[in-house]
Amino acid sequence: MDGDTITITQEIALGLWAQAQLFLTGLLRPWNAYQVAIVIALFIAAHAMDRVFGPMCREWMRRREGWPKWRMRILVMLHRRLRLIFFVAMIWPLVWVMREVTWPSRSYILAAVGNLALAWLVIAIVTRLIGNNFLRSMVRYLGWTWVTLSILNLTDEAQTILDSAAFEVGETRLSLWLLVQAVIVIGILFTLARFTSTATAAQVRKNDDISPSMQVLVVKFMQVLLYGAAFFIGLRTVGVDLTGLAVLSGAIGVGLGFGLQKVVSNLVSGVIILLDKSIKPGDVISLGETFGWINSLGARYVSITTRDGREYLIPNEDLITGQVVNWSHSNDFVRLDIYFGTAYGDDPHLVRKIAVEAASGVARVLSSKPAVCHIVGFGDNSVDYILRFWIRDPTQGLTNIRGNVYLALWDAFKAHDISIPFPQREVRMLEDTPQNPPRNG
């Protein structure tokens, strides 16, 4: 801070100290002391009511099964603020009664405390509409601070202090007051941008004429456009000269470009994936040892959910540079192969017929694409076959359908006396040799 800022701050601090001394001296008057005692008594009563009715309300909410989630969230929010609700509900009727039966000066402290409590309650409820936790907390605390200063008539002093703490970047003067204004305005614009992007995304997802990958691309583009516009419009609204920050932003951009190469690579790879439609939400893919279906496409990664409930976050760059097996890229049909063998004494024509019939009788195996069975070789112990069949729901799993087909083959072969050979070994016991063989010579 420079000398002028320190002087202004000291003058305001002395003025506030004088007002605080005057207020404390006024508390010695009987009616002011009575009002303070009433406020303390109301707070104690509100705390006691919260301890009594809080558990009752919690138990009542637990029995509300089947209620919509938004309604339960409202109830939980109100339950957490029961003490403040009881306090506001008790203090304002008392203020109105005292204004009717006595002088207004004998209830002004109660009115000020009631205004503060009501404002805090309204801000706490309204800020729950903000989805982002950090932004919600920031708006809530800034709102409480500003309302408190307004009710106590300290806004001019606070604005002067914040505006005096400033520094200059080129021809742009940046102060704490300007920063507070920017945070408030940008926060409001971000909230509007989030509401608009959510509504737009809902409408885009309802349009069946747009492919899933293009839906994600349109939603991401709208989010970047809306949030970027909210940021720059907010800065221009509070009077920040963006041309003065061009050099600084350029230097920061170069530094970020070198430090965030992987992040930028993943972002660009995500856009490429959305444009070429190589994968889309709902596709079943294999990447290395990871097999599952795509849950969502993000700006930096792709979320893949496996059959065992695990969720893998695969960077977009790996999907562009690596080999990916998309089981449902052009259609949902998937062909599966299983191998088995039978004894040489069994008729191979009958084996093929029985294998096809067994596979066709398994649920999930398509009848529109008939199963086929072929001989693939004559092994050391068996005649080797391959059985091929089609499914169209790979998201339901591959191991389980293979197991069901193997089980159907087992039952069919057992019913027709067809044996499945396995390697066998013979053990021959040799006669005991003499323990003391004769010696030569």
Coordinates of C-alpha atoms in Angstrom, one line a residue:
M1 CA 0.0 0.0 0.0
D2 CA 1.1 3.6 -0.6
G3 CA 0.9 6.4 1.9
D4 CA -2.5 7.7 0.8
T5 CA -4.1 4.2 1.1
I6 CA -2.7 3.8 4.6
T7 CA -4.0 7.3 5.6
I8 CA -7.4 6.6 4.3
T9 CA -7.5 3.2 6.0
Q10 CA -6.5 4.7 9.4
E11 CA -9.2 7.5 9.1
I12 CA -11.9 4.9 8.3
A13 CA -10.7 2.6 11.2
L14 CA -10.8 5.5 13.7
G15 CA -14.3 6.4 12.5
L16 CA -15.5 2.9 12.9
W17 CA -13.9 2.7 16.3
A18 CA -15.7 5.8 17.4
Q19 CA -19.0 4.4 16.1
A20 CA -18.4 1.1 18.0
Q21 CA -17.7 3.1 21.2
L22 CA -20.9 5.0 20.7
F23 CA -22.8 1.8 20.2
L24 CA -21.3 0.1 23.3
T25 CA -22.1 3.2 25.3
G26 CA -25.7 3.1 24.0
L27 CA -26.0 -0.4 25.3
L28 CA -25.9 1.0 28.8
R29 CA -29.3 2.5 28.3
P30 CA -32.1 0.3 29.7
W31 CA -34.1 -0.3 26.5
N32 CA -31.0 -1.1 24.5
A33 CA -29.9 -3.6 27.1
Y34 CA -33.4 -5.0 27.1
Q35 CA -33.2 -5.5 23.3
V36 CA -29.9 -7.3 23.5
A37 CA -31.2 -9.5 26.3
I38 CA -34.3 -10.3 24.1
V39 CA -32.1 -11.2 21.2
I40 CA -30.0 -13.6 23.3
A41 CA -33.2 -15.1 24.8
L42 CA -34.7 -15.6 21.3
F43 CA -31.5 -17.3 20.1
I44 CA -31.5 -19.7 23.1
A45 CA -35.1 -20.5 22.5
A46 CA -34.5 -21.1 18.8
H47 CA -31.6 -23.4 19.7
A48 CA -33.8 -25.3 22.1
M49 CA -36.5 -25.7 19.5
D50 CA -34.0 -26.9 17.0
R51 CA -32.8 -29.6 19.5
V52 CA -36.4 -30.7 20.2
F53 CA -37.9 -30.5 16.7
G54 CA -34.8 -31.4 14.6
P55 CA -34.8 -35.1 15.4
M56 CA -38.6 -35.3 14.9
C57 CA -38.3 -33.7 11.5
R58 CA -35.4 -36.0 10.5
E59 CA -37.4 -39.0 11.5
W60 CA -40.4 -37.7 9.5
M61 CA -38.2 -37.2 6.4
R62 CA -36.9 -40.8 6.6
R63 CA -40.5 -42.1 6.3
R64 CA -41.1 -40.1 3.1
E65 CA -40.3 -42.9 0.7
G66 CA -41.0 -42.3 -3.0
W67 CA -40.8 -38.5 -2.8
P68 CA -38.9 -36.8 -5.7
K69 CA -35.3 -36.1 -5.1
W70 CA -35.6 -32.3 -5.5
R71 CA -38.3 -32.2 -2.8
M72 CA -36.1 -34.2 -0.4
R73 CA -33.2 -31.8 -1.0
I74 CA -35.4 -28.8 -0.1
L75 CA -36.4 -30.6 3.1
V76 CA -32.8 -31.4 4.0
M77 CA -31.8 -27.8 3.3
L78 CA -34.5 -26.4 5.5
H79 CA -33.8 -28.9 8.2
R80 CA -30.1 -27.8 8.4
R81 CA -31.3 -24.2 9.0
L82 CA -34.1 -24.8 11.5
R83 CA -32.4 -22.7 14.2
L84 CA -32.3 -19.7 11.9
I85 CA -35.8 -20.3 10.7
F86 CA -37.2 -20.4 14.3
F87 CA -35.2 -17.3 15.2
V88 CA -36.6 -15.3 12.3
A89 CA -40.1 -16.6 12.9
M90 CA -40.0 -15.4 16.5
I91 CA -38.1 -12.1 16.2
W92 CA -40.2 -10.4 13.5
P93 CA -43.6 -10.8 15.2
L94 CA -42.0 -9.4 18.3
V95 CA -40.6 -6.4 16.3
W96 CA -44.1 -5.7 14.9
V97 CA -45.7 -5.9 18.3
M98 CA -43.2 -3.6 19.9
R99 CA -43.5 -1.1 17.1
E100 CA -47.3 -0.9 17.8
V101 CA -47.1 -0.7 21.6
T102 CA -44.0 1.4 22.1
W103 CA -41.6 3.9 20.5
P104 CA -39.7 2.8 17.3
S105 CA -36.4 3.6 19.0
R106 CA -37.0 0.9 21.5
S107 CA -37.0 -1.8 18.9
Y108 CA -34.4 -0.7 16.3
I109 CA -31.8 -3.2 17.5
L110 CA -34.3 -6.0 17.2
A111 CA -35.2 -4.8 13.7
A112 CA -31.6 -4.7 12.7
V113 CA -30.9 -8.2 14.0
G114 CA -34.1 -9.4 12.3
N115 CA -33.1 -7.9 9.0
L116 CA -29.7 -9.6 9.3
A117 CA -31.2 -13.0 10.2
L118 CA -33.8 -12.8 7.4
A119 CA -31.2 -11.7 4.8
W120 CA -28.8 -14.5 5.8
L121 CA -31.7 -17.0 5.6
V122 CA -32.8 -15.8 2.1
I123 CA -29.2 -15.9 0.8
A124 CA -28.6 -19.4 2.2
I125 CA -31.7 -20.7 0.5
V126 CA -31.2 -18.8 -2.9
T127 CA -27.6 -19.9 -3.2
R128 CA -28.6 -23.5 -3.2
L129 CA -29.7 -23.0 -6.8
I130 CA -26.0 -22.7 -7.7
G131 CA -24.7 -26.1 -8.6
N132 CA -20.9 -25.5 -8.3
N133 CA -19.9 -25.8 -4.6
F134 CA -17.0 -23.3 -4.8
L135 CA -19.1 -20.7 -6.6
R136 CA -22.1 -21.3 -4.2
S137 CA -19.9 -20.7 -1.2
M138 CA -18.3 -17.6 -2.6
V139 CA -21.6 -16.0 -3.6
R140 CA -23.1 -16.9 -0.2
Y141 CA -20.3 -15.4 1.9
L142 CA -20.0 -12.3 -0.3
G143 CA -23.8 -11.9 -0.1
W144 CA -23.8 -12.2 3.7
T145 CA -20.9 -9.7 3.9
W146 CA -22.5 -7.2 1.6
V147 CA -26.0 -7.4 3.3
T148 CA -24.4 -7.0 6.7
L149 CA -22.5 -3.9 5.7
S150 CA -25.6 -2.5 4.0
I151 CA -27.8 -3.0 7.1
L152 CA -25.1 -1.5 9.3
N153 CA -24.6 1.4 6.9
L154 CA -20.9 0.6 6.4
T155 CA -20.9 0.1 2.6
D156 CA -19.3 3.5 1.8
E157 CA -16.4 2.8 4.2
A158 CA -15.9 -0.7 2.9
Q159 CA -15.9 0.5 -0.7
T160 CA -13.4 3.2 0.0
I161 CA -11.0 0.7 1.7
L162 CA -11.3 -1.8 -1.1
D163 CA -10.9 0.8 -3.8
S164 CA -7.8 2.3 -2.1
A165 CA -6.0 -1.1 -2.2
A166 CA -5.0 -1.1 -5.9
F167 CA -2.1 -1.6 -8.3
E168 CA -1.6 -0.7 -11.9
V169 CA -0.8 -3.1 -14.8
G170 CA 0.1 -0.8 -17.8
E171 CA -2.8 1.6 -18.0
T172 CA -5.2 -0.6 -16.1
R173 CA -5.9 0.1 -12.4
L174 CA -6.8 -3.1 -10.5
S175 CA -8.2 -2.8 -7.0
L176 CA -9.9 -5.1 -4.5
W177 CA -13.2 -3.3 -5.1
L178 CA -12.9 -4.0 -8.8
L179 CA -12.0 -7.6 -8.0
V180 CA -15.1 -8.0 -5.8
Q181 CA -17.3 -6.5 -8.6
A182 CA -15.8 -8.8 -11.1
V183 CA -16.4 -11.9 -9.0
I184 CA -20.0 -11.0 -8.4
V185 CA -20.8 -10.1 -12.0
I186 CA -18.9 -13.1 -13.4
G187 CA -20.5 -15.4 -10.9
I188 CA -24.0 -14.2 -12.0
L189 CA -23.1 -14.5 -15.6
F190 CA -21.6 -18.0 -15.0
T191 CA -24.8 -19.1 -13.3
L192 CA -26.8 -17.8 -16.3
A193 CA -24.4 -19.6 -18.7
R194 CA -24.7 -22.8 -16.7
F195 CA -28.5 -22.6 -16.8
T196 CA -28.5 -21.9 -20.5
S197 CA -26.1 -24.7 -21.3
T198 CA -28.0 -27.2 -19.2
A199 CA -31.3 -26.3 -21.0
T200 CA -29.6 -26.4 -24.4
A201 CA -28.0 -29.7 -23.7
A202 CA -31.4 -31.2 -22.7
Q203 CA -32.9 -30.1 -25.9
V204 CA -30.0 -31.4 -28.0
R205 CA -30.1 -34.8 -26.3
K206 CA -33.8 -35.1 -27.1
N207 CA -33.2 -34.7 -30.8
D208 CA -32.9 -38.2 -32.3
D209 CA -31.7 -36.8 -35.7
I210 CA -28.4 -35.8 -34.2
S211 CA -25.9 -38.7 -33.5
P212 CA -24.7 -39.2 -29.9
S213 CA -21.1 -38.0 -30.8
M214 CA -22.4 -34.8 -32.5
Q215 CA -24.7 -34.2 -29.5
V216 CA -21.6 -34.3 -27.2
L217 CA -19.7 -32.0 -29.6
V218 CA -22.5 -29.4 -29.8
V219 CA -22.9 -29.4 -26.0
K220 CA -19.2 -28.9 -25.4
F221 CA -19.0 -26.2 -28.0
M222 CA -22.0 -24.4 -26.4
Q223 CA -20.4 -24.6 -22.9
V224 CA -17.1 -23.2 -24.1
L225 CA -18.8 -20.4 -26.0
L226 CA -21.2 -19.5 -23.1
Y227 CA -18.6 -19.6 -20.3
G228 CA -16.0 -17.7 -22.4
A229 CA -18.5 -15.0 -23.3
A230 CA -19.6 -14.7 -19.6
F231 CA -16.0 -14.3 -18.5
F232 CA -15.1 -11.6 -21.0
I233 CA -18.4 -9.8 -20.8
G234 CA -18.1 -9.7 -17.0
L235 CA -14.6 -8.2 -17.2
R236 CA -15.8 -5.5 -19.6
T237 CA -18.8 -4.8 -17.5
V238 CA -16.7 -3.9 -14.4
G239 CA -14.5 -1.7 -16.6
V240 CA -11.4 -3.9 -17.1
D241 CA -9.4 -2.9 -20.2
L242 CA -8.7 -6.2 -21.9
T243 CA -6.2 -4.7 -24.4
G244 CA -3.9 -3.8 -21.5
L245 CA -3.7 -7.4 -20.5
A246 CA -3.0 -8.7 -24.0
V247 CA 0.8 -9.0 -23.5
L248 CA 0.4 -10.6 -20.1
S249 CA -2.2 -13.1 -21.3
G250 CA 0.0 -13.9 -24.3
A251 CA 3.0 -14.7 -22.0
I252 CA 0.8 -16.8 -19.8
G253 CA -0.6 -18.6 -22.9
V254 CA 2.9 -19.5 -24.1
G255 CA 3.8 -20.9 -20.6
L256 CA 0.6 -22.9 -20.4
G257 CA 1.1 -24.2 -23.9
F258 CA 4.4 -25.7 -22.9
G259 CA 3.2 -27.0 -19.5
L260 CA -0.1 -28.4 -20.6
Q261 CA 0.9 -30.2 -23.8
K262 CA -0.8 -33.4 -22.7
V263 CA -4.0 -31.6 -21.7
V264 CA -4.2 -29.8 -25.0
S265 CA -3.4 -33.0 -26.8
N266 CA -6.3 -34.8 -25.0
L267 CA -8.6 -31.9 -25.8
V268 CA -7.8 -31.9 -29.5
S269 CA -8.1 -35.7 -29.5
G270 CA -11.5 -35.5 -27.9
V271 CA -12.7 -33.1 -30.7
I272 CA -11.3 -35.4 -33.3
I273 CA -13.1 -38.4 -31.8
L274 CA -16.4 -36.5 -31.8
L275 CA -15.9 -35.3 -35.4
D276 CA -14.9 -38.7 -37.0
K277 CA -17.5 -40.6 -34.9
S278 CA -15.1 -43.5 -34.4
I279 CA -16.5 -44.1 -30.9
K280 CA -19.7 -42.8 -29.3
P281 CA -21.6 -43.2 -26.0
G282 CA -22.9 -46.8 -25.7
D283 CA -20.3 -48.4 -28.0
V284 CA -18.6 -51.6 -26.7
I285 CA -14.8 -51.3 -27.1
S286 CA -11.7 -53.2 -26.1
L287 CA -8.5 -51.3 -25.3
G288 CA -5.7 -53.6 -24.2
E289 CA -7.1 -55.7 -21.3
T290 CA -10.0 -53.2 -20.7
F291 CA -13.3 -54.3 -22.1
G292 CA -16.5 -52.4 -21.6
W293 CA -19.0 -49.9 -22.9
I294 CA -18.5 -46.2 -23.2
N295 CA -20.4 -44.3 -20.5
S296 CA -19.6 -40.7 -21.5
L297 CA -17.2 -38.7 -23.6
G298 CA -15.4 -36.0 -21.7
A299 CA -13.2 -33.1 -22.9
R300 CA -10.1 -34.9 -21.5
Y301 CA -11.0 -38.5 -21.1
V302 CA -13.5 -41.2 -22.0
S303 CA -15.4 -43.0 -19.3
I304 CA -15.6 -46.8 -19.8
T305 CA -17.6 -49.0 -17.5
T306 CA -16.7 -52.7 -17.4
R307 CA -18.9 -55.7 -16.5
D308 CA -17.5 -55.9 -13.0
G309 CA -18.6 -52.3 -12.2
R310 CA -15.3 -50.6 -12.6
E311 CA -15.1 -47.3 -14.4
Y312 CA -11.9 -46.6 -16.3
L313 CA -11.0 -43.0 -17.4
I314 CA -9.1 -43.4 -20.6
P315 CA -7.3 -40.3 -22.0
N316 CA -8.5 -39.3 -25.4
E317 CA -5.0 -39.4 -26.8
D318 CA -4.7 -43.1 -26.1
L319 CA -7.9 -43.7 -28.2
I320 CA -6.4 -41.8 -31.1
T321 CA -2.8 -43.2 -31.1
G322 CA -3.5 -46.8 -29.9
Q323 CA -5.4 -49.7 -31.4
V324 CA -9.1 -49.8 -30.3
V325 CA -11.5 -52.6 -31.0
N326 CA -15.0 -51.2 -31.4
W327 CA -17.4 -54.1 -31.2
S328 CA -20.4 -51.9 -32.2
H329 CA -18.9 -49.3 -34.5
S330 CA -21.1 -49.8 -37.6
N331 CA -23.7 -52.2 -36.1
D332 CA -24.5 -54.1 -32.9
F333 CA -23.8 -57.6 -34.3
V334 CA -20.9 -59.5 -32.7
R335 CA -19.6 -62.9 -33.7
L336 CA -18.1 -65.2 -31.1
D337 CA -16.0 -68.3 -31.6
I338 CA -15.5 -71.3 -29.3
Y339 CA -13.4 -74.3 -29.9
F340 CA -14.0 -77.9 -28.8
G341 CA -13.0 -81.5 -29.8
T342 CA -14.7 -84.9 -30.0
A343 CA -13.4 -88.5 -30.3
Y344 CA -12.4 -90.0 -33.6
G345 CA -15.1 -92.6 -33.2
D346 CA -17.9 -90.0 -33.4
D347 CA -19.6 -89.0 -36.7
P348 CA -18.3 -85.5 -37.5
H349 CA -21.5 -84.7 -39.5
L350 CA -23.6 -85.5 -36.5
V351 CA -21.3 -83.5 -34.2
R352 CA -21.6 -80.4 -36.4
K353 CA -25.4 -80.7 -36.5
I354 CA -25.8 -81.2 -32.8
A355 CA -23.4 -78.3 -32.1
V356 CA -25.4 -75.9 -34.3
E357 CA -28.7 -76.9 -32.7
A358 CA -27.3 -76.6 -29.2
A359 CA -25.9 -73.1 -29.9
S360 CA -29.2 -72.0 -31.5
G361 CA -31.2 -72.9 -28.4
V362 CA -29.2 -70.6 -26.1
A363 CA -30.8 -67.3 -25.2
R364 CA -29.1 -64.2 -26.8
V365 CA -27.8 -66.2 -29.8
L366 CA -29.3 -64.8 -32.9
S367 CA -31.5 -67.0 -35.1
S368 CA -31.4 -64.5 -37.9
K369 CA -27.7 -65.1 -38.3
P370 CA -27.5 -69.0 -38.0
A371 CA -24.6 -70.5 -36.1
V372 CA -22.1 -72.6 -38.1
C373 CA -19.6 -75.3 -37.1
H374 CA -16.5 -76.4 -39.0
I375 CA -13.7 -78.9 -38.6
V376 CA -10.4 -77.1 -38.2
G377 CA -8.0 -80.0 -37.8
F378 CA -7.2 -83.5 -36.7
G379 CA -5.4 -83.4 -33.4
D380 CA -3.4 -85.9 -31.5
N381 CA -6.4 -86.8 -29.3
S382 CA -9.5 -85.4 -31.0
V383 CA -11.1 -84.0 -34.1
D384 CA -11.0 -80.2 -33.5
Y385 CA -14.0 -78.0 -34.3
I386 CA -14.9 -74.3 -34.2
L387 CA -18.4 -73.1 -33.5
R388 CA -19.4 -69.6 -34.6
F389 CA -22.5 -67.7 -33.5
W390 CA -23.8 -64.1 -33.4
I391 CA -25.2 -61.9 -30.7
R392 CA -26.2 -58.2 -30.7
D393 CA -26.0 -57.2 -27.1
P394 CA -22.2 -57.3 -26.1
T395 CA -22.9 -54.9 -23.2
Q396 CA -24.6 -57.9 -21.4
G397 CA -21.2 -59.7 -21.4
L398 CA -19.2 -62.2 -23.5
T399 CA -17.9 -64.7 -21.0
N400 CA -21.4 -65.6 -19.8
I401 CA -22.8 -66.3 -23.3
R402 CA -19.7 -68.4 -24.1
G403 CA -20.3 -70.4 -20.9
N404 CA -23.9 -70.9 -21.7
V405 CA -23.0 -72.3 -25.2
Y406 CA -20.4 -74.6 -23.7
L407 CA -23.0 -75.9 -21.2
A408 CA -25.5 -76.5 -24.0
L409 CA -22.8 -78.5 -25.9
W410 CA -22.1 -80.6 -22.9
D411 CA -25.8 -81.5 -22.4
A412 CA -26.3 -82.2 -26.1
F413 CA -23.2 -84.4 -26.4
K414 CA -24.1 -86.3 -23.3
A415 CA -27.6 -87.0 -24.6
H416 CA -26.2 -88.3 -27.9
D417 CA -23.3 -90.3 -26.4
I418 CA -20.6 -88.1 -28.0
S419 CA -17.4 -88.2 -26.0
I420 CA -15.0 -85.3 -25.4
P421 CA -11.5 -86.9 -25.3
F422 CA -8.8 -85.8 -23.0
P423 CA -5.1 -86.8 -22.7
Q424 CA -4.6 -90.1 -20.8
R425 CA -1.4 -91.7 -19.6
E426 CA -0.6 -95.3 -18.9
V427 CA 1.7 -96.4 -16.0
R428 CA 3.5 -99.7 -16.3
M429 CA 5.1 -101.3 -13.3
L430 CA 8.5 -103.0 -14.1
E431 CA 9.7 -106.1 -12.3
D432 CA 12.1 -105.5 -9.4
T433 CA 15.8 -105.9 -10.4
P434 CA 18.2 -107.8 -8.1
Q435 CA 19.6 -105.6 -5.4
N436 CA 23.1 -107.1 -5.7
P437 CA 23.9 -107.7 -9.3
P438 CA 26.9 -110.0 -10.1
R439 CA 30.2 -108.4 -10.7
N440 CA 32.3 -109.1 -13.7
G441 CA 35.7 -110.6 -13.3

